[in-house]
């Protein structure tokens, strides 16, 4: 929905040349994939499967090529979600998404919250612990292997707000809606992708 | 303890492609609105100043008005990377979709939801609760009593504010904006008891609207009104106060804000 457009505009703003892809053949000449992900976990997984993009996306994300997951696109990297029981995720990262317990406060978690950088990477070199980013979500992934966790946020409970490995970077918040800090993260991602000497493109 | 920042949200009432401002829901046809600027330029200024979100209302609520609002949304979302909410004249799930596609992250419903509450459910099921905002216009009718009004504050309904807000949340609204018609444009401060009533009772964020006249009013509505966010129009558009100034003050009061 709207978020696809916002992600495109923000990527273009930081110098990328985003392109929407709708079928596996579109992936061949890409330097990077951005998976914004919108709606509910089950619907999104079903749509990706329908377009034939499911397996190529999983292979891409698992291969260590530049990949950015945003919000649901982050959650989809895991094995599943309490939002859609029985629906498998891409399974690139061990773990599942859970719903925020009601006692943490108001759910969905909507608004500006801080990130703490647990593990530095080239994606986060321009940002700091304590920087605010914009969240809108009711579910959050719990990585089984803490080594994946790059960013942490607190909302009643502490949760993994970002993961990173190789050229894969995925976040629960919306960099495309997080003003300066979000644009810096996107710029860093685009630079990582550009280092691979190809134009940057994006996937749905 | 959640450390979510309290949000300061400029509200842009768009009429005939311009941002306008009135008092107590003044109407364009009565000459009750003042032109305060170009929506895209104003949005860029607020983005620069560190607004946490922007709200756009089409207050003409005509077919032409809605088209203008979509153009404004597209232009703003091309260059401002912060959350945007749109509303005014939203009647169907298709209207919601149109606004989301034009760049809105959330869409607020009001009169049409009162006529057909199922609009809230339809919107939430199709696009997610997080993007459906229930906007409620009220007038105080007694010491602890506020009546909900429809049609831009013109028609009273049968609803008490808390009952309608609860119903809306039950149907899937992910956020509630409460506008006090009595306080609108009067600059005497937000209606703290109204906002507190909703904020304490609802499981979703509550946004206070109507009445901001000075910096201290924001502190008041967060500290004693328990609001999650505060909407303001007149005092921001006129430049009487600027957002960094408000946030610096809130910080001195121990209120979490994003600087």
Short mmCIF file of C-alpha atoms in Angstrom, two decimals:
data_model
loop_
_atom_site.label_atom_id
_atom_site.label_comp_id
_atom_site.label_asym_id
_atom_site.label_seq_id
_atom_site.Cartn_x
_atom_site.Cartn_y
_atom_site.Cartn_z
CA UNK A 1 0.00 0.00 0.00
CA UNK A 2 1.18 3.47 0.84
CA UNK A 3 4.27 2.12 2.47
CA UNK A 4 5.56 0.70 -0.83
CA UNK A 5 5.41 4.18 -2.34
CA UNK A 6 7.06 5.76 0.71
CA UNK A 7 9.89 3.25 0.65
CA UNK A 8 10.46 3.92 -3.05
CA UNK A 9 10.49 7.68 -2.52
CA UNK A 10 12.88 7.42 0.41
CA UNK A 11 15.25 5.08 -1.49
CA UNK A 12 15.25 7.44 -4.45
CA UNK A 13 15.92 10.34 -2.07
CA UNK A 14 19.12 8.67 -0.86
CA UNK A 15 20.29 7.98 -4.39
CA UNK A 16 19.00 4.52 -5.27
CA UNK A 17 17.05 3.57 -8.39
CA UNK A 18 14.22 1.48 -6.98
CA UNK A 19 12.15 -0.82 -9.19
CA UNK A 20 9.11 -2.87 -8.23
CA UNK A 21 9.38 -6.53 -9.03
CA UNK A 22 6.42 -8.83 -9.46
CA UNK A 23 7.92 -12.04 -10.83
CA UNK A 24 11.09 -14.11 -10.38
CA UNK A 25 12.56 -13.06 -13.76
CA UNK A 26 12.68 -9.45 -12.51
CA UNK A 27 15.29 -10.40 -9.93
CA UNK A 28 18.12 -11.26 -12.28
CA UNK A 29 19.84 -7.86 -12.60
CA UNK A 30 19.27 -6.53 -9.10
CA UNK A 31 21.99 -5.38 -6.73
CA UNK A 32 19.80 -5.41 -3.65
CA UNK A 33 16.34 -6.37 -2.51
CA UNK A 34 14.14 -4.37 -0.17
CA UNK A 35 11.14 -6.20 1.26
CA UNK A 36 8.84 -3.65 2.94
CA UNK A 37 5.99 -6.08 3.59
CA UNK A 38 2.53 -4.81 4.38
CA UNK A 39 -0.64 -6.15 5.90
CA UNK A 40 -0.96 -9.40 7.79
CA UNK A 41 1.73 -12.10 7.93
CA UNK A 42 -0.38 -14.84 6.34
CA UNK A 43 -1.71 -12.69 3.47
CA UNK A 44 1.69 -11.36 2.62
CA UNK A 45 3.26 -14.84 2.62
CA UNK A 46 0.45 -16.14 0.39
CA UNK A 47 0.89 -13.28 -2.07
CA UNK A 48 4.64 -13.79 -2.29
CA UNK A 49 4.10 -17.51 -2.88
CA UNK A 50 1.56 -16.76 -5.60
CA UNK A 51 3.96 -14.56 -7.56
CA UNK A 52 6.65 -17.22 -7.43
CA UNK A 53 8.94 -14.83 -5.52
CA UNK A 54 8.95 -16.87 -2.31
CA UNK A 55 11.82 -19.27 -3.07
CA UNK A 56 14.03 -16.74 -4.88
CA UNK A 57 13.59 -14.30 -1.98
CA UNK A 58 14.54 -16.94 0.56
CA UNK A 59 17.62 -17.94 -1.42
CA UNK A 60 18.63 -14.31 -1.86
CA UNK A 61 18.24 -13.47 1.83
CA UNK A 62 20.06 -16.63 2.91
CA UNK A 63 22.93 -16.05 0.46
CA UNK A 64 24.19 -12.88 2.16
CA UNK A 65 23.47 -10.60 -0.81
CA UNK A 66 22.24 -7.07 0.08
CA UNK A 67 18.77 -7.45 1.57
CA UNK A 68 16.74 -5.00 3.62
CA UNK A 69 13.60 -6.15 5.44
CA UNK A 70 11.21 -3.54 6.88
CA UNK A 71 8.43 -4.21 9.41
CA UNK A 72 6.53 -7.25 8.08
CA UNK A 73 9.42 -7.77 5.65
CA UNK A 74 11.56 -8.24 8.77
CA UNK A 75 9.11 -10.62 10.45
CA UNK A 76 8.81 -12.70 7.26
CA UNK A 77 12.50 -13.65 7.52
CA UNK A 78 11.64 -15.78 10.56
CA UNK A 79 10.00 -19.20 10.74
CA UNK A 80 6.49 -18.04 11.56
CA UNK A 81 4.29 -15.65 13.52
CA UNK A 82 1.61 -15.89 16.18
CA UNK A 83 -0.35 -13.55 13.90
CA UNK A 84 -0.94 -16.36 11.40
CA UNK A 85 -0.47 -19.72 13.12
CA UNK A 86 0.49 -22.54 10.79
CA UNK A 87 1.84 -20.19 8.07
CA UNK A 88 5.56 -20.66 7.44
CA UNK A 89 7.85 -17.66 7.10
CA UNK A 90 10.95 -17.57 4.88
CA UNK A 91 12.84 -19.30 7.70
CA UNK A 92 16.12 -17.50 7.06
CA UNK A 93 16.41 -16.63 10.75
CA UNK A 94 15.49 -19.14 13.48
CA UNK A 95 12.67 -17.88 15.69
CA UNK A 96 9.06 -16.66 15.51
CA UNK A 97 7.09 -13.48 16.01
CA UNK A 98 4.99 -13.07 19.13
CA UNK A 99 2.34 -10.52 20.06
CA UNK A 100 3.22 -7.85 22.60
CA UNK A 101 1.77 -8.86 25.95
CA UNK A 102 -1.14 -6.52 26.84
CA UNK A 103 0.52 -5.47 30.09
CA UNK A 104 3.36 -3.63 28.28
CA UNK A 105 1.02 -0.78 27.48
CA UNK A 106 -1.01 0.15 24.47
CA UNK A 107 -0.84 -2.28 21.54
CA UNK A 108 -0.12 -1.64 18.67
CA UNK A 109 3.18 -0.07 19.64
CA UNK A 110 2.76 3.15 17.65
CA UNK A 111 5.14 6.05 17.72
CA UNK A 112 8.73 7.15 18.15
CA UNK A 113 10.93 4.96 20.33
CA UNK A 114 14.67 4.65 20.78
CA UNK A 115 17.04 2.02 19.49
CA UNK A 116 20.11 0.69 21.26
CA UNK A 117 22.90 -0.57 19.05
CA UNK A 118 24.02 -3.96 20.34
CA UNK A 119 26.23 -4.79 17.40
CA UNK A 120 27.75 -2.16 15.10
CA UNK A 121 27.69 -2.73 11.38
CA UNK A 122 28.23 -0.67 8.25
CA UNK A 123 24.47 -0.07 8.23
CA UNK A 124 24.47 1.75 11.55
CA UNK A 125 27.73 3.65 11.46
CA UNK A 126 25.98 7.04 11.14
CA UNK A 127 23.44 6.49 13.90
CA UNK A 128 23.65 6.26 17.68
CA UNK A 129 22.07 4.45 20.56
CA UNK A 130 19.24 6.65 21.80
CA UNK A 131 18.20 7.78 18.31
CA UNK A 132 14.44 7.74 17.76
CA UNK A 133 12.75 5.78 14.99
CA UNK A 134 9.09 5.29 14.08
CA UNK A 135 7.31 2.03 14.95
CA UNK A 136 3.86 0.70 14.08
CA UNK A 137 3.35 -2.96 14.98
CA UNK A 138 1.64 -5.43 17.28
CA UNK A 139 3.93 -8.43 16.69
CA UNK A 140 7.67 -8.73 17.05
CA UNK A 141 10.16 -11.48 16.15
CA UNK A 142 12.18 -13.26 18.82
CA UNK A 143 15.46 -14.49 17.27
CA UNK A 144 16.55 -17.80 18.83
CA UNK A 145 20.18 -16.94 18.29
CA UNK A 146 21.02 -13.63 20.00
CA UNK A 147 23.97 -13.26 17.62
CA UNK A 148 21.51 -12.01 15.00
CA UNK A 149 20.39 -9.05 17.09
CA UNK A 150 21.87 -5.71 16.03
CA UNK A 151 19.34 -3.29 17.54
CA UNK A 152 17.23 -3.47 20.63
CA UNK A 153 14.24 -1.41 21.77
CA UNK A 154 12.24 -1.34 24.97
CA UNK A 155 8.46 -1.18 25.15
CA UNK A 156 7.55 -2.78 28.44
CA UNK A 157 9.72 -5.65 27.29
CA UNK A 158 13.03 -5.51 25.46
CA UNK A 159 12.80 -6.71 21.90
CA UNK A 160 15.00 -7.14 18.84
CA UNK A 161 14.22 -4.07 16.71
CA UNK A 162 16.85 -4.96 14.12
CA UNK A 163 18.98 -7.87 12.93
CA UNK A 164 22.03 -7.99 10.74
CA UNK A 165 24.33 -10.57 9.16
CA UNK A 166 26.58 -9.95 6.20
CA UNK A 167 24.72 -7.69 3.79
CA UNK A 168 21.35 -8.61 5.30
CA UNK A 169 19.77 -5.93 7.47
CA UNK A 170 16.20 -6.02 8.73
CA UNK A 171 14.32 -3.74 11.09
CA UNK A 172 10.96 -3.64 12.82
CA UNK A 173 10.54 0.14 12.50
CA UNK A 174 9.98 2.22 9.39
CA UNK A 175 13.18 3.92 8.20
CA UNK A 176 11.18 5.52 5.38
CA UNK A 177 9.13 7.34 8.05
CA UNK A 178 11.90 8.04 10.53
CA UNK A 179 13.16 11.34 9.12
CA UNK A 180 16.93 11.93 9.42
CA UNK A 181 17.80 8.71 11.25
CA UNK A 182 15.77 6.55 8.88
CA UNK A 183 17.24 8.18 5.80
CA UNK A 184 20.74 7.61 7.17
CA UNK A 185 20.03 3.91 7.60
CA UNK A 186 18.66 3.69 4.06
CA UNK A 187 21.62 5.62 2.69
CA UNK A 188 24.02 3.23 4.42
CA UNK A 189 22.17 0.25 2.99
CA UNK A 190 22.26 1.72 -0.51
CA UNK A 191 25.99 2.34 -0.13
CA UNK A 192 26.58 -1.25 0.93
CA UNK A 193 24.64 -2.39 -2.13
CA UNK A 194 26.49 0.06 -4.40
CA UNK A 195 29.81 -1.38 -3.22
CA UNK A 196 28.78 -4.49 -5.12
CA UNK A 197 29.00 -2.26 -8.21
CA UNK A 198 25.53 -2.53 -9.55
CA UNK A 199 22.50 -0.22 -9.54
CA UNK A 200 20.15 -0.70 -6.59
CA UNK A 201 16.66 -1.97 -7.12
CA UNK A 202 13.86 -2.97 -4.82
CA UNK A 203 11.35 -5.78 -4.58
CA UNK A 204 7.74 -5.56 -3.33
CA UNK B 1 8.15 1.31 31.59
CA UNK B 2 7.56 2.27 27.95
CA UNK B 3 9.74 5.13 26.76
CA UNK B 4 7.61 6.00 23.78
CA UNK B 5 7.99 9.69 22.98
CA UNK B 6 4.95 11.92 23.34
CA UNK B 7 4.09 13.21 19.88
CA UNK B 8 3.54 16.78 18.71
CA UNK B 9 1.39 16.78 15.61
CA UNK B 10 0.67 19.85 13.48
CA UNK B 11 -2.79 19.66 11.97
CA UNK B 12 -3.38 21.13 8.52
CA UNK B 13 -7.00 21.83 7.58
CA UNK B 14 -7.03 21.94 3.81
CA UNK B 15 -9.70 23.92 2.02
CA UNK B 16 -9.51 24.69 -1.70
CA UNK B 17 -5.83 23.74 -1.77
CA UNK B 18 -4.86 26.07 1.10
CA UNK B 19 -4.39 25.53 4.81
CA UNK B 20 -7.10 27.35 6.74
CA UNK B 21 -7.85 27.95 10.36
CA UNK B 22 -10.99 28.88 12.24
CA UNK B 23 -12.47 28.88 15.72
CA UNK B 24 -14.94 26.41 17.19
CA UNK B 25 -15.24 24.66 13.83
CA UNK B 26 -16.00 27.85 11.90
CA UNK B 27 -17.19 27.29 8.35
CA UNK B 28 -15.76 28.52 5.08
CA UNK B 29 -19.14 29.65 3.77
CA UNK B 30 -19.63 31.94 6.77
CA UNK B 31 -16.22 33.50 6.29
CA UNK B 32 -15.12 31.77 9.49
CA UNK B 33 -11.77 30.57 8.14
CA UNK B 34 -8.46 32.31 7.65
CA UNK B 35 -5.95 31.33 4.99
CA UNK B 36 -2.69 30.44 6.70
CA UNK B 37 -0.60 29.06 3.89
CA UNK B 38 0.36 26.50 1.33
CA UNK B 39 0.05 22.93 2.67
CA UNK B 40 3.18 21.55 1.04
CA UNK B 41 5.36 24.45 2.16
CA UNK B 42 3.96 24.31 5.66
CA UNK B 43 4.49 20.55 5.84
CA UNK B 44 8.12 20.97 4.80
CA UNK B 45 8.61 23.55 7.55
CA UNK B 46 7.15 21.22 10.19
CA UNK B 47 9.25 18.33 8.91
CA UNK B 48 12.32 20.52 9.35
CA UNK B 49 11.25 21.61 12.85
CA UNK B 50 10.91 18.01 14.06
CA UNK B 51 7.16 17.39 13.98
CA UNK B 52 6.48 13.78 14.97
CA UNK B 53 3.68 13.33 12.47
CA UNK B 54 1.44 15.46 10.25
CA UNK B 55 -2.34 15.38 9.98
CA UNK B 56 -4.21 16.65 6.94
CA UNK B 57 -7.97 17.14 6.95
CA UNK B 58 -9.92 17.90 3.83
CA UNK B 59 -12.47 20.27 5.33
CA UNK B 60 -14.37 20.80 2.12
CA UNK B 61 -15.28 17.11 2.01
CA UNK B 62 -16.40 17.41 -1.59
CA UNK B 63 -15.22 15.32 -4.51
CA UNK B 64 -13.04 18.22 -5.62
CA UNK B 65 -11.68 18.67 -2.08
CA UNK B 66 -10.71 15.03 -1.83
CA UNK B 67 -8.81 15.21 -5.10
CA UNK B 68 -6.92 18.25 -3.85
CA UNK B 69 -6.05 16.46 -0.62
CA UNK B 70 -4.66 13.48 -2.54
CA UNK B 71 -2.44 15.84 -4.55
CA UNK B 72 -1.22 17.42 -1.30
CA UNK B 73 -0.49 13.98 0.19
CA UNK B 74 1.46 12.92 -2.87
CA UNK B 75 3.50 16.12 -2.91
CA UNK B 76 4.25 15.96 0.82
CA UNK B 77 5.14 12.26 0.88
CA UNK B 78 7.57 12.80 -2.00
CA UNK B 79 9.81 14.93 0.18
CA UNK B 80 8.85 14.51 3.84
CA UNK B 81 9.76 11.21 5.46
CA UNK B 82 7.57 11.17 8.54
CA UNK B 83 4.19 9.61 9.35
CA UNK B 84 1.19 11.21 7.66
CA UNK B 85 -2.47 10.94 8.61
CA UNK B 86 -5.29 12.02 6.31
CA UNK B 87 -8.98 12.50 6.87
CA UNK B 88 -12.09 14.41 5.96
CA UNK B 89 -14.96 13.07 3.90
CA UNK B 90 -13.85 9.43 4.13
CA UNK B 91 -16.96 7.38 3.33
CA UNK B 92 -15.81 4.02 2.02
CA UNK B 93 -12.95 1.54 2.23
CA UNK B 94 -12.05 2.71 -1.28
CA UNK B 95 -11.61 6.27 0.02
CA UNK B 96 -9.24 4.90 2.66
CA UNK B 97 -7.32 2.98 0.03
CA UNK B 98 -6.98 6.09 -2.13
CA UNK B 99 -5.46 8.07 0.72
CA UNK B 100 -3.06 5.28 1.67
CA UNK B 101 -1.92 4.99 -1.95
CA UNK B 102 -1.36 8.75 -2.11
CA UNK B 103 1.07 8.52 0.80
CA UNK B 104 -0.98 8.53 4.02
CA UNK B 105 0.07 6.05 6.69
CA UNK B 106 -3.16 6.38 8.63
CA UNK B 107 -6.63 7.50 7.66
CA UNK B 108 -9.10 9.03 10.05
CA UNK B 109 -12.83 8.45 9.87
CA UNK B 110 -15.52 10.50 11.57
CA UNK B 111 -19.04 11.28 10.27
CA UNK B 112 -19.33 8.29 7.93
CA UNK B 113 -18.31 5.95 10.75
CA UNK B 114 -21.11 7.37 12.91
CA UNK B 115 -23.60 6.69 10.13
CA UNK B 116 -22.15 3.24 9.45
CA UNK B 117 -19.80 1.94 12.17
CA UNK B 118 -18.98 -0.99 9.94
CA UNK B 119 -16.71 1.34 7.96
CA UNK B 120 -14.24 1.04 10.85
CA UNK B 121 -14.37 -2.74 10.78
CA UNK B 122 -14.05 -2.87 6.99
CA UNK B 123 -11.07 -0.51 7.04
CA UNK B 124 -9.32 -2.32 9.88
CA UNK B 125 -9.82 -5.74 8.31
CA UNK B 126 -8.56 -4.63 4.94
CA UNK B 127 -5.71 -2.32 5.89
CA UNK B 128 -4.95 -3.11 9.53
CA UNK B 129 -6.01 -1.43 12.77
CA UNK B 130 -2.80 0.57 12.88
CA UNK B 131 -3.95 2.73 9.99
CA UNK B 132 -7.53 3.38 11.06
CA UNK B 133 -7.93 6.43 13.28
CA UNK B 134 -11.26 7.30 14.82
CA UNK B 135 -11.68 11.06 14.95
CA UNK B 136 -14.36 12.27 17.36
CA UNK B 137 -15.78 15.81 17.65
CA UNK B 138 -17.42 16.57 20.97
CA UNK B 139 -19.11 19.32 22.96
CA UNK B 140 -19.32 19.27 26.71
CA UNK B 141 -22.91 18.82 27.90
CA UNK B 142 -22.38 18.33 31.64
CA UNK B 143 -19.71 18.12 34.34
CA UNK B 144 -18.41 14.71 33.16
CA UNK B 145 -20.36 14.41 29.98
CA UNK B 146 -19.42 15.04 26.36
CA UNK B 147 -21.73 14.57 23.39
CA UNK B 148 -20.39 13.35 20.04
CA UNK B 149 -21.18 15.55 17.01
CA UNK B 150 -21.11 14.60 13.35
CA UNK B 151 -20.88 16.62 10.11
CA UNK B 152 -17.94 18.74 11.16
CA UNK B 153 -19.45 19.52 14.55
CA UNK B 154 -22.83 20.57 13.18
CA UNK B 155 -25.10 17.72 14.23
CA UNK B 156 -25.44 16.17 17.67
CA UNK B 157 -25.58 12.39 17.85
CA UNK B 158 -26.92 10.08 20.53
CA UNK B 159 -23.43 9.04 21.57
CA UNK B 160 -21.55 9.87 24.76
CA UNK B 161 -17.87 10.21 23.91
CA UNK B 162 -16.54 7.23 25.88
CA UNK B 163 -19.22 4.86 24.57
CA UNK B 164 -18.52 5.80 20.96
CA UNK B 165 -14.75 5.63 21.42
CA UNK B 166 -15.03 2.15 22.98
CA UNK B 167 -17.28 0.99 20.18
CA UNK B 168 -14.81 2.32 17.60
CA UNK B 169 -11.87 0.56 19.21
CA UNK B 170 -13.86 -2.65 19.47
CA UNK B 171 -14.52 -2.41 15.72
CA UNK B 172 -10.81 -2.02 15.03
CA UNK B 173 -9.75 1.63 15.30
CA UNK B 174 -6.07 1.69 16.29
CA UNK B 175 -6.00 5.26 17.56
CA UNK B 176 -8.51 7.87 18.73
CA UNK B 177 -8.28 11.62 18.10
CA UNK B 178 -10.62 13.65 20.26
CA UNK B 179 -11.45 17.21 19.18
CA UNK B 180 -13.11 19.51 21.66
CA UNK B 181 -15.36 21.88 19.71
CA UNK B 182 -15.64 24.10 22.80
CA UNK B 183 -11.87 24.54 22.99
CA UNK B 184 -11.12 24.63 19.25
CA UNK B 185 -9.20 27.76 18.29
CA UNK B 186 -9.85 29.40 21.69
CA UNK B 187 -6.26 28.96 22.91
CA UNK B 188 -7.35 28.33 26.48
CA UNK B 189 -5.70 24.91 26.74
CA UNK B 190 -6.84 21.39 25.93
CA UNK B 191 -9.81 19.85 27.72
CA UNK B 192 -7.73 17.80 30.13
CA UNK B 193 -10.58 15.93 31.82
CA UNK B 194 -12.03 14.85 28.48
CA UNK B 195 -8.69 13.55 27.25
CA UNK B 196 -7.90 11.82 30.52
CA UNK B 197 -11.27 10.08 30.50
CA UNK B 198 -10.45 8.53 27.12
CA UNK B 199 -6.73 7.96 27.63
CA UNK B 200 -7.27 6.06 30.88
CA UNK B 201 -10.10 3.94 29.51
CA UNK B 202 -8.94 3.01 25.99
CA UNK B 203 -6.34 0.37 25.07
CA UNK B 204 -5.15 2.44 22.07
CA UNK B 205 -3.27 5.76 21.83
CA UNK B 206 -5.34 8.90 22.40
CA UNK B 207 -4.54 12.15 20.61
CA UNK B 208 -5.73 15.42 22.15
CA UNK B 209 -7.03 18.10 19.83
CA UNK B 210 -8.40 21.59 20.29
CA UNK B 211 -7.30 24.42 22.53
CA UNK B 212 -3.50 24.68 22.47
CA UNK B 213 -2.63 28.31 23.14
CA UNK B 214 0.71 28.24 24.90
CA UNK B 215 3.63 25.91 25.51
CA UNK B 216 2.47 24.92 29.00
CA UNK B 217 -0.79 23.54 27.55
CA UNK B 218 1.18 20.68 25.99
CA UNK B 219 2.80 19.75 29.29
CA UNK B 220 -0.61 19.85 30.94
CA UNK B 221 -2.33 17.54 28.45
CA UNK B 222 0.47 14.96 28.71
CA UNK B 223 0.95 15.10 32.48
CA UNK B 224 -2.62 15.38 33.73
CA UNK B 225 -4.55 14.52 30.56
CA UNK B 226 -2.46 11.37 29.93
CA UNK B 227 -2.55 12.01 26.18
CA UNK B 228 -0.22 10.04 23.91
CA UNK B 229 0.00 12.87 21.40
CA UNK B 230 -1.16 16.45 21.01
CA UNK B 231 -2.51 18.01 17.86
CA UNK B 232 -2.11 21.73 17.28
CA UNK B 233 -2.91 24.05 14.43
CA UNK B 234 -3.35 27.78 14.99
CA UNK B 235 -0.45 28.46 17.33
CA UNK B 236 1.94 26.49 15.13
CA UNK B 237 0.78 27.92 11.81
CA UNK B 238 1.12 31.47 13.11
CA UNK B 239 4.60 30.78 14.41
CA UNK B 240 3.63 31.96 17.92
CA UNK B 241 5.42 28.89 19.17
CA UNK B 242 7.70 26.50 17.31
CA UNK B 243 8.02 22.76 17.83
CA UNK B 244 11.63 22.71 19.12
CA UNK B 245 10.56 25.19 21.79
CA UNK B 246 7.63 23.00 22.85
CA UNK B 247 9.81 19.91 23.02
CA UNK B 248 12.54 21.64 24.98
CA UNK B 249 9.90 22.72 27.52
CA UNK B 250 8.37 19.22 27.71
CA UNK B 251 11.78 17.78 28.39
CA UNK B 252 12.23 20.10 31.38
CA UNK B 253 8.94 18.66 32.68
CA UNK B 254 10.31 15.11 32.46
CA UNK B 255 8.06 14.24 29.52
CA UNK B 256 9.73 11.93 26.97
CA UNK B 257 10.04 13.64 23.60
CA UNK B 258 12.06 13.06 20.46
CA UNK B 259 14.54 15.87 19.95
#
